[in-house]
Amino acid sequence: MCHVVPFGTVSVRKSVKPRSQMEDEMHNWTLGFVGAGVMAEVMIAGLLEEGILPPQRIVASNRRAARSTELVERYGIRCSQDNLSVAAQADVLVLSVKPQTLPKILPQLSGALQPSTMVLSIIAGASSAVLTRGLGHSRIARCMPNLPCRIRKGMTVWYAPESSNPADLQRIDTILGVMGQALRVTEETHVDRATAVNGTGPAIVAEFVKSMLDAATYIGEPRNVARETVLATLAGTVEMIRQSDAHVAQLIDEVTSPGGTTSRALQVLKQGRFSAVITDSIDAAYQRTVALGGALEEKVGE
Ligand SMILES: NC(=O)c1ccc[n+]([C@@H]2O[C@H](COP(=O)([O-])OP(=O)(O)OC[C@H]3O[C@@H](n4cnc5c(N)ncnc54)[C@H](OP(=O)(O)O)[C@@H]3O)[C@@H](O)[C@H]2O)c1
């Protein structure tokens, strides 16, 4: 069952229990992964934990045999080093290799997919156009998950053309829903932006938390107290912003008394160009994503 909440050019879909008919139907599908690293394992673990697919319906290929053995022993899925055989048997094929590996695997897979196979790429920067050209296949969706998917609190932004088969869309929503929130966007370029915002975001937020912890201990707060207060402050503030209809600037205003402590703290952030530095940081990640995409465009076009 899905809740769809309109939100500008995007729609937010949160997968909620009970399990849908579609999820039951998922038992009859084969999900393939080309590249069985960190992100593939996060998806595999979530799908198995939710009982969306039985292990024998998941097949994954990677480079090292030792990694295959590890995944077979841990999850009971089927693994191989043969990308082609995985691609040929998958109804939904997740491409989960690093961007630099993509130009190597596309020629192997080109022409090997069943016309009905839906490809879901999680590869940063790789456009649908590049994937379509490299695979000789047009049924393609892209997504950008993030690291909190590991604990099923992730944020995944995904794109599939409007003309996509509704069953494919539902399958993708279900697959991504096991990792946390899944948000479908109507323009592919938003996936590249998401690579910078939610893909890179966890590192930026963790860096901010680290700075808060350092600051708290600098002024003498015991480390255990600092950890509790910083994390609770962050979680509470995020929840408060989420629950409020007010603009975030208004909430800042509410806690800022003239001449008070918050006003002093915010002034120092302004002097340090805090907001501008965050913008520059996210923009740098975005420009890097675009550059990765451009490099793939050149290589796959050759
Ligand atoms: N990690 C993140 O937080 C994150 C977030 C969002 C999106 N992504 C995207 O997810 C993708 C995968 O990232 P990851 O962190 O999961 O990387 P990873 O852990 O390095 O996994 C890459 C996998 O690709 C396999 N591989 C390498 N060469 C191969 C080949 N020729 N054929 C088949 N498999 C091959 C590797 O096998 P071996 O281990 O045997 O070498 C490994 O299992 C990337 O494109 C990244 O942009 C990652």
mmCIF file of C-alpha atoms and ligand atoms in Angstrom:
data_model
loop_
_atom_site.group_PDB
_atom_site.id
_atom_site.type_symbol
_atom_site.label_atom_id
_atom_site.label_comp_id
_atom_site.label_asym_id
_atom_site.label_seq_id
_atom_site.Cartn_x
_atom_site.Cartn_y
_atom_site.Cartn_z
ATOM 1 C CA MET A 1 0.000 0.000 0.000
ATOM 2 C CA CYS A 2 1.374 3.420 -0.913
ATOM 3 C CA HIS A 3 0.597 6.908 0.301
ATOM 4 C CA VAL A 4 1.127 9.449 -2.465
ATOM 5 C CA VAL A 5 1.576 13.035 -1.321
ATOM 6 C CA PRO A 6 1.873 15.653 -4.097
ATOM 7 C CA PHE A 7 4.865 17.914 -3.542
ATOM 8 C CA GLY A 8 5.623 20.330 -6.397
ATOM 9 C CA THR A 9 7.264 18.407 -9.207
ATOM 10 C CA VAL A 10 7.687 15.316 -7.074
ATOM 11 C CA SER A 11 5.479 12.833 -5.330
ATOM 12 C CA VAL A 12 6.440 11.316 -2.003
ATOM 13 C CA ARG A 13 5.658 7.665 -1.584
ATOM 14 C CA LYS A 14 6.101 5.978 1.759
ATOM 15 C CA SER A 15 5.777 2.229 1.791
ATOM 16 C CA VAL A 16 3.667 1.151 4.743
ATOM 17 C CA LYS A 17 2.422 -2.171 6.003
ATOM 18 C CA PRO A 18 0.406 -4.313 5.441
ATOM 19 C CA ARG A 19 2.210 -5.868 2.526
ATOM 20 C CA SER A 20 0.544 -5.070 -0.778
ATOM 21 C CA GLN A 21 -0.664 -7.473 -3.394
ATOM 22 C CA MET A 22 2.210 -6.219 -5.527
ATOM 23 C CA GLU A 23 4.696 -7.194 -2.842
ATOM 24 C CA ASP A 24 3.152 -10.654 -2.767
ATOM 25 C CA GLU A 25 3.510 -10.809 -6.539
ATOM 26 C CA MET A 26 7.177 -9.897 -6.099
ATOM 27 C CA HIS A 27 7.757 -13.460 -5.002
ATOM 28 C CA ASN A 28 7.404 -14.476 -8.618
ATOM 29 C CA TRP A 29 10.077 -12.123 -9.896
ATOM 30 C CA THR A 30 13.802 -12.444 -10.170
ATOM 31 C CA LEU A 31 15.837 -9.513 -9.005
ATOM 32 C CA GLY A 32 19.365 -9.266 -10.336
ATOM 33 C CA PHE A 33 22.309 -7.162 -9.210
ATOM 34 C CA VAL A 34 25.349 -6.449 -11.330
ATOM 35 C CA GLY A 35 27.793 -5.359 -8.645
ATOM 36 C CA ALA A 36 27.278 -6.824 -5.187
ATOM 37 C CA GLY A 37 28.951 -4.274 -2.917
ATOM 38 C CA VAL A 38 27.787 -2.098 -0.019
ATOM 39 C CA MET A 39 24.612 -0.694 -1.589
ATOM 40 C CA ALA A 40 23.515 -3.948 -3.213
ATOM 41 C CA GLU A 41 23.858 -5.688 0.144
ATOM 42 C CA VAL A 42 21.760 -2.995 1.855
ATOM 43 C CA MET A 43 18.955 -3.633 -0.665
ATOM 44 C CA ILE A 44 19.273 -7.407 -0.474
ATOM 45 C CA ALA A 45 19.181 -7.409 3.342
ATOM 46 C CA GLY A 46 16.092 -5.166 3.418
ATOM 47 C CA LEU A 47 14.176 -7.187 0.828
ATOM 48 C CA LEU A 48 14.865 -10.454 2.613
ATOM 49 C CA GLU A 49 14.092 -9.029 6.033
ATOM 50 C CA GLU A 50 10.719 -7.751 4.775
ATOM 51 C CA GLY A 51 10.049 -11.096 3.099
ATOM 52 C CA ILE A 52 9.435 -9.356 -0.215
ATOM 53 C CA LEU A 53 11.505 -11.861 -2.148
ATOM 54 C CA PRO A 54 12.729 -15.320 -1.209
ATOM 55 C CA PRO A 55 16.549 -15.662 -1.423
ATOM 56 C CA GLN A 56 16.424 -17.900 -4.495
ATOM 57 C CA ARG A 57 14.756 -15.039 -6.411
ATOM 58 C CA ILE A 58 17.789 -12.823 -5.904
ATOM 59 C CA VAL A 59 20.835 -13.263 -8.085
ATOM 60 C CA ALA A 60 23.963 -11.118 -7.992
ATOM 61 C CA SER A 61 27.235 -10.906 -9.862
ATOM 62 C CA ASN A 62 30.474 -9.299 -8.801
ATOM 63 C CA ARG A 63 34.186 -9.580 -9.474
ATOM 64 C CA ARG A 64 35.632 -11.527 -6.539
ATOM 65 C CA ALA A 65 34.547 -15.098 -5.805
ATOM 66 C CA ALA A 66 35.213 -14.549 -2.082
ATOM 67 C CA ARG A 67 32.544 -11.833 -1.995
ATOM 68 C CA SER A 68 30.061 -14.164 -3.707
ATOM 69 C CA THR A 69 30.731 -16.868 -1.117
ATOM 70 C CA GLU A 70 30.197 -14.321 1.651
ATOM 71 C CA LEU A 71 26.793 -13.267 0.261
ATOM 72 C CA VAL A 72 25.666 -16.839 -0.386
ATOM 73 C CA GLU A 73 26.542 -17.821 3.182
ATOM 74 C CA ARG A 74 25.004 -14.693 4.711
ATOM 75 C CA TYR A 75 21.749 -14.518 2.725
ATOM 76 C CA GLY A 76 21.305 -17.736 0.768
ATOM 77 C CA ILE A 77 20.978 -15.792 -2.504
ATOM 78 C CA ARG A 78 22.474 -16.974 -5.800
ATOM 79 C CA CYS A 79 25.764 -15.384 -6.829
ATOM 80 C CA SER A 80 28.161 -15.631 -9.740
ATOM 81 C CA GLN A 81 30.939 -13.812 -11.538
ATOM 82 C CA ASP A 82 28.953 -13.925 -14.766
ATOM 83 C CA ASN A 83 27.244 -10.581 -15.334
ATOM 84 C CA LEU A 84 25.635 -11.816 -18.503
ATOM 85 C CA SER A 85 23.810 -14.739 -16.901
ATOM 86 C CA VAL A 86 22.542 -12.512 -14.079
ATOM 87 C CA ALA A 87 21.295 -9.932 -16.570
ATOM 88 C CA ALA A 88 19.613 -12.549 -18.735
ATOM 89 C CA GLN A 89 17.525 -14.001 -15.894
ATOM 90 C CA ALA A 90 16.566 -10.760 -14.135
ATOM 91 C CA ASP A 91 13.098 -9.244 -14.387
ATOM 92 C CA VAL A 92 14.436 -6.226 -12.556
ATOM 93 C CA LEU A 93 18.165 -5.636 -12.915
ATOM 94 C CA VAL A 94 19.914 -3.294 -10.501
ATOM 95 C CA LEU A 95 23.151 -1.824 -11.804
ATOM 96 C CA SER A 96 25.209 -1.285 -8.648
ATOM 97 C CA VAL A 97 28.822 -0.984 -9.736
ATOM 98 C CA LYS A 98 31.024 2.089 -9.305
ATOM 99 C CA PRO A 99 30.745 4.704 -12.091
ATOM 100 C CA GLN A 100 34.257 3.876 -13.373
ATOM 101 C CA THR A 101 33.247 0.203 -13.813
ATOM 102 C CA LEU A 102 30.193 1.004 -15.918
ATOM 103 C CA PRO A 103 32.003 1.396 -19.282
ATOM 104 C CA LYS A 104 33.443 -2.114 -18.776
ATOM 105 C CA ILE A 105 30.155 -3.844 -18.065
ATOM 106 C CA LEU A 106 27.902 -2.136 -20.625
ATOM 107 C CA PRO A 107 29.428 -3.923 -23.659
ATOM 108 C CA GLN A 108 29.087 -7.250 -21.803
ATOM 109 C CA LEU A 109 25.391 -6.666 -21.161
ATOM 110 C CA SER A 110 24.492 -5.015 -24.442
ATOM 111 C CA GLY A 111 21.754 -6.965 -26.184
ATOM 112 C CA ALA A 112 21.551 -9.569 -23.375
ATOM 113 C CA LEU A 113 18.508 -8.219 -21.566
ATOM 114 C CA GLN A 114 14.992 -9.505 -22.086
ATOM 115 C CA PRO A 115 12.876 -6.674 -23.594
ATOM 116 C CA SER A 116 10.652 -6.868 -20.491
ATOM 117 C CA THR A 117 13.531 -6.388 -18.021
ATOM 118 C CA MET A 118 13.452 -3.168 -16.039
ATOM 119 C CA VAL A 119 16.904 -1.775 -15.327
ATOM 120 C CA LEU A 120 17.339 0.253 -12.142
ATOM 121 C CA SER A 121 20.653 2.075 -11.957
ATOM 122 C CA ILE A 122 22.045 3.421 -8.683
ATOM 123 C CA ILE A 123 25.226 4.650 -10.375
ATOM 124 C CA ALA A 124 26.056 8.294 -9.696
ATOM 125 C CA GLY A 125 26.018 10.447 -12.817
ATOM 126 C CA ALA A 126 25.029 7.723 -15.307
ATOM 127 C CA SER A 127 22.163 9.160 -17.344
ATOM 128 C CA SER A 128 19.330 7.146 -18.848
ATOM 129 C CA ALA A 129 20.634 8.183 -22.285
ATOM 130 C CA VAL A 130 24.061 6.664 -21.571
ATOM 131 C CA LEU A 131 22.516 3.502 -20.148
ATOM 132 C CA THR A 132 20.086 3.168 -23.052
ATOM 133 C CA ARG A 133 22.906 3.589 -25.570
ATOM 134 C CA GLY A 134 25.302 1.273 -23.753
ATOM 135 C CA LEU A 135 22.767 -1.473 -23.104
ATOM 136 C CA GLY A 136 20.719 -1.168 -26.286
ATOM 137 C CA HIS A 137 17.722 -1.167 -23.963
ATOM 138 C CA SER A 138 15.166 1.502 -23.136
ATOM 139 C CA ARG A 139 13.362 0.281 -20.006
ATOM 140 C CA ILE A 140 15.458 2.218 -17.539
ATOM 141 C CA ALA A 141 15.016 3.907 -14.169
ATOM 142 C CA ARG A 142 17.590 5.697 -12.032
ATOM 143 C CA CYS A 143 17.807 6.231 -8.310
ATOM 144 C CA MET A 144 20.046 7.770 -5.706
ATOM 145 C CA PRO A 145 19.921 6.180 -2.262
ATOM 146 C CA ASN A 146 22.043 7.228 0.708
ATOM 147 C CA LEU A 147 23.975 5.592 3.514
ATOM 148 C CA PRO A 148 21.201 5.636 6.201
ATOM 149 C CA CYS A 149 19.497 3.085 3.925
ATOM 150 C CA ARG A 150 21.724 0.713 5.910
ATOM 151 C CA ILE A 151 19.464 1.127 8.911
ATOM 152 C CA ARG A 152 16.352 1.475 6.745
ATOM 153 C CA LYS A 153 16.161 5.216 7.424
ATOM 154 C CA GLY A 154 17.468 6.178 4.015
ATOM 155 C CA MET A 155 16.287 8.700 1.476
ATOM 156 C CA THR A 156 16.172 7.510 -2.110
ATOM 157 C CA VAL A 157 15.252 9.793 -4.983
ATOM 158 C CA TRP A 158 14.288 7.983 -8.167
ATOM 159 C CA TYR A 159 13.236 8.677 -11.701
ATOM 160 C CA ALA A 160 11.476 6.631 -14.326
ATOM 161 C CA PRO A 161 9.816 8.019 -17.463
ATOM 162 C CA GLU A 162 6.096 8.772 -17.271
ATOM 163 C CA SER A 163 5.559 6.166 -19.984
ATOM 164 C CA SER A 164 6.943 3.377 -17.762
ATOM 165 C CA ASN A 165 4.919 0.278 -17.149
ATOM 166 C CA PRO A 166 2.912 0.791 -13.892
ATOM 167 C CA ALA A 167 3.955 -2.667 -12.675
ATOM 168 C CA ASP A 168 7.638 -1.696 -13.105
ATOM 169 C CA LEU A 169 7.031 1.523 -11.158
ATOM 170 C CA GLN A 170 5.335 -0.344 -8.329
ATOM 171 C CA ARG A 171 8.154 -2.890 -8.210
ATOM 172 C CA ILE A 172 10.774 -0.162 -7.947
ATOM 173 C CA ASP A 173 8.789 1.635 -5.249
ATOM 174 C CA THR A 174 8.616 -1.601 -3.266
ATOM 175 C CA ILE A 175 12.312 -2.378 -3.689
ATOM 176 C CA LEU A 176 13.380 1.117 -2.651
ATOM 177 C CA GLY A 177 10.774 1.325 0.124
ATOM 178 C CA VAL A 178 12.593 -1.331 2.141
ATOM 179 C CA MET A 179 15.494 1.092 2.627
ATOM 180 C CA GLY A 180 13.434 3.992 4.013
ATOM 181 C CA GLN A 181 11.709 6.820 2.205
ATOM 182 C CA ALA A 182 11.477 6.707 -1.580
ATOM 183 C CA LEU A 183 10.635 9.825 -3.515
ATOM 184 C CA ARG A 184 9.886 9.724 -7.222
ATOM 185 C CA VAL A 185 10.791 12.799 -9.234
ATOM 186 C CA THR A 186 9.394 13.744 -12.603
ATOM 187 C CA GLU A 187 12.647 15.052 -14.108
ATOM 188 C CA GLU A 188 15.799 13.008 -14.402
ATOM 189 C CA THR A 189 18.093 15.936 -13.574
ATOM 190 C CA HIS A 190 16.694 15.888 -10.017
ATOM 191 C CA VAL A 191 18.485 12.559 -9.496
ATOM 192 C CA ASP A 192 21.818 14.313 -10.146
ATOM 193 C CA ARG A 193 20.837 17.010 -7.653
ATOM 194 C CA ALA A 194 19.840 14.315 -5.179
ATOM 195 C CA THR A 195 23.296 12.791 -5.564
ATOM 196 C CA ALA A 196 24.648 16.023 -4.104
ATOM 197 C CA VAL A 197 21.909 16.593 -1.515
ATOM 198 C CA ASN A 198 20.831 13.247 -0.081
ATOM 199 C CA GLY A 199 23.721 11.139 -1.426
ATOM 200 C CA THR A 200 26.423 13.430 -0.045
ATOM 201 C CA GLY A 201 24.216 14.818 2.738
ATOM 202 C CA PRO A 202 24.997 12.158 5.365
ATOM 203 C CA ALA A 203 28.722 13.051 5.252
ATOM 204 C CA ILE A 204 27.948 16.769 5.544
ATOM 205 C CA VAL A 205 25.545 16.214 8.446
ATOM 206 C CA ALA A 206 28.052 13.887 10.160
ATOM 207 C CA GLU A 207 30.733 16.564 9.767
ATOM 208 C CA PHE A 208 28.351 19.079 11.368
ATOM 209 C CA VAL A 209 27.641 16.675 14.247
ATOM 210 C CA LYS A 210 31.389 16.161 14.725
ATOM 211 C CA SER A 211 31.895 19.942 14.878
ATOM 212 C CA MET A 212 29.081 20.292 17.441
ATOM 213 C CA LEU A 213 30.632 17.513 19.546
ATOM 214 C CA ASP A 214 34.068 19.148 19.348
ATOM 215 C CA ALA A 215 32.547 22.484 20.339
ATOM 216 C CA ALA A 216 30.633 21.020 23.278
ATOM 217 C CA THR A 217 33.754 19.363 24.655
ATOM 218 C CA TYR A 218 35.758 22.566 23.980
ATOM 219 C CA ILE A 219 33.528 24.482 26.402
ATOM 220 C CA GLY A 220 33.816 21.662 28.939
ATOM 221 C CA GLU A 221 30.789 19.432 28.436
ATOM 222 C CA PRO A 222 31.644 15.792 29.277
ATOM 223 C CA ARG A 223 31.819 13.628 26.144
ATOM 224 C CA ASN A 224 28.872 11.403 27.082
ATOM 225 C CA VAL A 225 26.721 14.457 27.848
ATOM 226 C CA ALA A 226 27.836 16.110 24.592
ATOM 227 C CA ARG A 227 26.847 13.040 22.565
ATOM 228 C CA GLU A 228 23.378 12.892 24.116
ATOM 229 C CA THR A 229 22.687 16.617 23.904
ATOM 230 C CA VAL A 230 23.996 17.097 20.362
ATOM 231 C CA LEU A 231 22.159 14.113 18.883
ATOM 232 C CA ALA A 232 18.904 14.883 20.730
ATOM 233 C CA THR A 233 19.097 18.546 19.677
ATOM 234 C CA LEU A 234 19.578 17.560 16.069
ATOM 235 C CA ALA A 235 16.786 14.950 16.080
ATOM 236 C CA GLY A 236 14.368 17.249 17.939
ATOM 237 C CA THR A 237 15.039 20.209 15.670
ATOM 238 C CA VAL A 238 14.567 18.135 12.518
ATOM 239 C CA GLU A 239 11.292 16.731 13.848
ATOM 240 C CA MET A 240 10.080 20.190 14.889
ATOM 241 C CA ILE A 241 10.832 21.583 11.409
ATOM 242 C CA ARG A 242 9.105 18.607 9.842
ATOM 243 C CA GLN A 243 5.972 19.093 11.947
ATOM 244 C CA SER A 244 5.751 22.856 11.437
ATOM 245 C CA ASP A 245 4.078 24.699 8.578
ATOM 246 C CA ALA A 246 6.262 27.747 9.245
ATOM 247 C CA HIS A 247 9.319 28.599 7.169
ATOM 248 C CA VAL A 248 12.500 27.435 8.871
ATOM 249 C CA ALA A 249 13.656 31.081 9.111
ATOM 250 C CA GLN A 250 10.627 31.837 11.285
ATOM 251 C CA LEU A 251 11.572 29.028 13.680
ATOM 252 C CA ILE A 252 15.087 30.452 13.963
ATOM 253 C CA ASP A 253 13.548 33.841 14.697
ATOM 254 C CA GLU A 254 11.435 32.355 17.488
ATOM 255 C CA VAL A 255 14.491 31.095 19.398
ATOM 256 C CA THR A 256 16.530 34.262 18.846
ATOM 257 C CA SER A 257 16.023 36.905 21.536
ATOM 258 C CA PRO A 258 17.497 40.362 20.793
ATOM 259 C CA GLY A 259 20.966 40.528 22.315
ATOM 260 C CA GLY A 260 20.690 36.926 23.559
ATOM 261 C CA THR A 261 22.921 33.861 23.282
ATOM 262 C CA THR A 262 21.456 32.504 20.017
ATOM 263 C CA SER A 263 21.838 35.893 18.352
ATOM 264 C CA ARG A 264 25.564 35.883 19.245
ATOM 265 C CA ALA A 265 25.988 32.315 18.003
ATOM 266 C CA LEU A 266 24.259 33.042 14.683
ATOM 267 C CA GLN A 267 26.367 36.146 14.124
ATOM 268 C CA VAL A 268 29.523 34.036 14.353
ATOM 269 C CA LEU A 269 28.089 31.582 11.805
ATOM 270 C CA LYS A 270 27.404 34.495 9.442
ATOM 271 C CA GLN A 271 30.931 35.836 9.854
ATOM 272 C CA GLY A 272 32.252 32.361 8.979
ATOM 273 C CA ARG A 273 30.067 32.274 5.817
ATOM 274 C CA PHE A 274 28.376 29.145 7.187
ATOM 275 C CA SER A 275 25.447 29.195 4.771
ATOM 276 C CA ALA A 276 27.659 30.044 1.774
ATOM 277 C CA VAL A 277 30.100 27.250 2.643
ATOM 278 C CA ILE A 278 27.274 24.687 2.775
ATOM 279 C CA THR A 279 26.014 25.911 -0.597
ATOM 280 C CA ASP A 280 29.525 25.714 -2.079
ATOM 281 C CA SER A 281 29.972 22.223 -0.660
ATOM 282 C CA ILE A 282 26.742 20.863 -2.118
ATOM 283 C CA ASP A 283 27.353 22.665 -5.394
ATOM 284 C CA ALA A 284 30.830 21.058 -5.585
ATOM 285 C CA ALA A 285 29.229 17.622 -5.149
ATOM 286 C CA TYR A 286 26.673 18.463 -7.835
ATOM 287 C CA GLN A 287 29.337 19.696 -10.282
ATOM 288 C CA ARG A 288 31.315 16.497 -9.645
ATOM 289 C CA THR A 289 28.204 14.422 -10.404
ATOM 290 C CA VAL A 290 27.693 16.308 -13.653
ATOM 291 C CA ALA A 291 31.379 15.806 -14.538
ATOM 292 C CA LEU A 292 31.140 12.062 -13.817
ATOM 293 C CA GLY A 293 28.091 11.960 -16.081
ATOM 294 C CA GLY A 294 29.985 13.851 -18.805
ATOM 295 C CA ALA A 295 32.931 11.429 -18.603
ATOM 296 C CA LEU A 296 30.560 8.447 -18.899
ATOM 297 C CA GLU A 297 28.848 10.149 -21.824
ATOM 298 C CA GLU A 298 32.187 10.373 -23.660
ATOM 299 C CA LYS A 299 33.332 6.849 -22.839
ATOM 300 C CA VAL A 300 30.058 5.119 -23.648
ATOM 301 C CA GLY A 301 29.666 7.176 -26.801
ATOM 302 C CA GLU A 302 32.966 5.844 -28.176
HETATM 303 N N1 LIG B 1 27.876 3.868 -0.932
HETATM 304 C C1 LIG B 1 26.970 4.822 -0.951
HETATM 305 O O1 LIG B 1 26.691 5.500 0.069
HETATM 306 C C2 LIG B 1 26.187 5.118 -2.205
HETATM 307 C C3 LIG B 1 25.066 5.922 -2.115
HETATM 308 C C4 LIG B 1 24.328 6.146 -3.267
HETATM 309 C C5 LIG B 1 24.713 5.590 -4.477
HETATM 310 N N2 LIG B 1 25.833 4.846 -4.542
HETATM 311 C C6 LIG B 1 26.206 4.294 -5.855
HETATM 312 O O2 LIG B 1 26.153 2.899 -5.746
HETATM 313 C C7 LIG B 1 27.116 2.316 -6.624
HETATM 314 C C8 LIG B 1 27.824 1.210 -5.870
HETATM 315 O O3 LIG B 1 28.427 1.772 -4.724
HETATM 316 P P1 LIG B 1 28.908 0.849 -3.533
HETATM 317 O O4 LIG B 1 29.264 1.764 -2.419
HETATM 318 O O5 LIG B 1 27.957 -0.266 -3.315
HETATM 319 O O6 LIG B 1 30.267 0.276 -4.201
HETATM 320 P P2 LIG B 1 31.092 -1.033 -3.836
HETATM 321 O O7 LIG B 1 30.831 -1.467 -2.435
HETATM 322 O O8 LIG B 1 32.501 -0.792 -4.244
HETATM 323 O O9 LIG B 1 30.464 -2.147 -4.804
HETATM 324 C C9 LIG B 1 30.783 -2.243 -6.156
HETATM 325 C C10 LIG B 1 30.601 -3.692 -6.559
HETATM 326 O O10 LIG B 1 30.890 -3.800 -7.945
HETATM 327 C C11 LIG B 1 31.588 -5.020 -8.139
HETATM 328 N N3 LIG B 1 32.338 -5.010 -9.385
HETATM 329 C C12 LIG B 1 33.510 -4.403 -9.693
HETATM 330 N N4 LIG B 1 33.850 -4.667 -10.973
HETATM 331 C C13 LIG B 1 32.870 -5.461 -11.468
HETATM 332 C C14 LIG B 1 32.638 -6.053 -12.724
HETATM 333 N N5 LIG B 1 33.480 -5.888 -13.745
HETATM 334 N N6 LIG B 1 31.532 -6.809 -12.880
HETATM 335 C C15 LIG B 1 30.649 -6.985 -11.866
HETATM 336 N N7 LIG B 1 30.804 -6.425 -10.650
HETATM 337 C C16 LIG B 1 31.909 -5.674 -10.463
HETATM 338 C C17 LIG B 1 32.496 -5.118 -6.956
HETATM 339 O O11 LIG B 1 32.948 -6.448 -6.841
HETATM 340 P P3 LIG B 1 34.248 -6.823 -5.956
HETATM 341 O O12 LIG B 1 33.935 -6.402 -4.547
HETATM 342 O O13 LIG B 1 34.346 -8.284 -6.114
HETATM 343 O O14 LIG B 1 35.388 -6.048 -6.569
HETATM 344 C C18 LIG B 1 31.525 -4.684 -5.848
HETATM 345 O O15 LIG B 1 30.777 -5.799 -5.427
HETATM 346 C C19 LIG B 1 28.035 3.428 -7.095
HETATM 347 O O16 LIG B 1 27.850 3.661 -8.467
HETATM 348 C C20 LIG B 1 27.623 4.652 -6.299
HETATM 349 O O17 LIG B 1 27.602 5.794 -7.111
HETATM 350 C C21 LIG B 1 26.571 4.565 -3.442
#
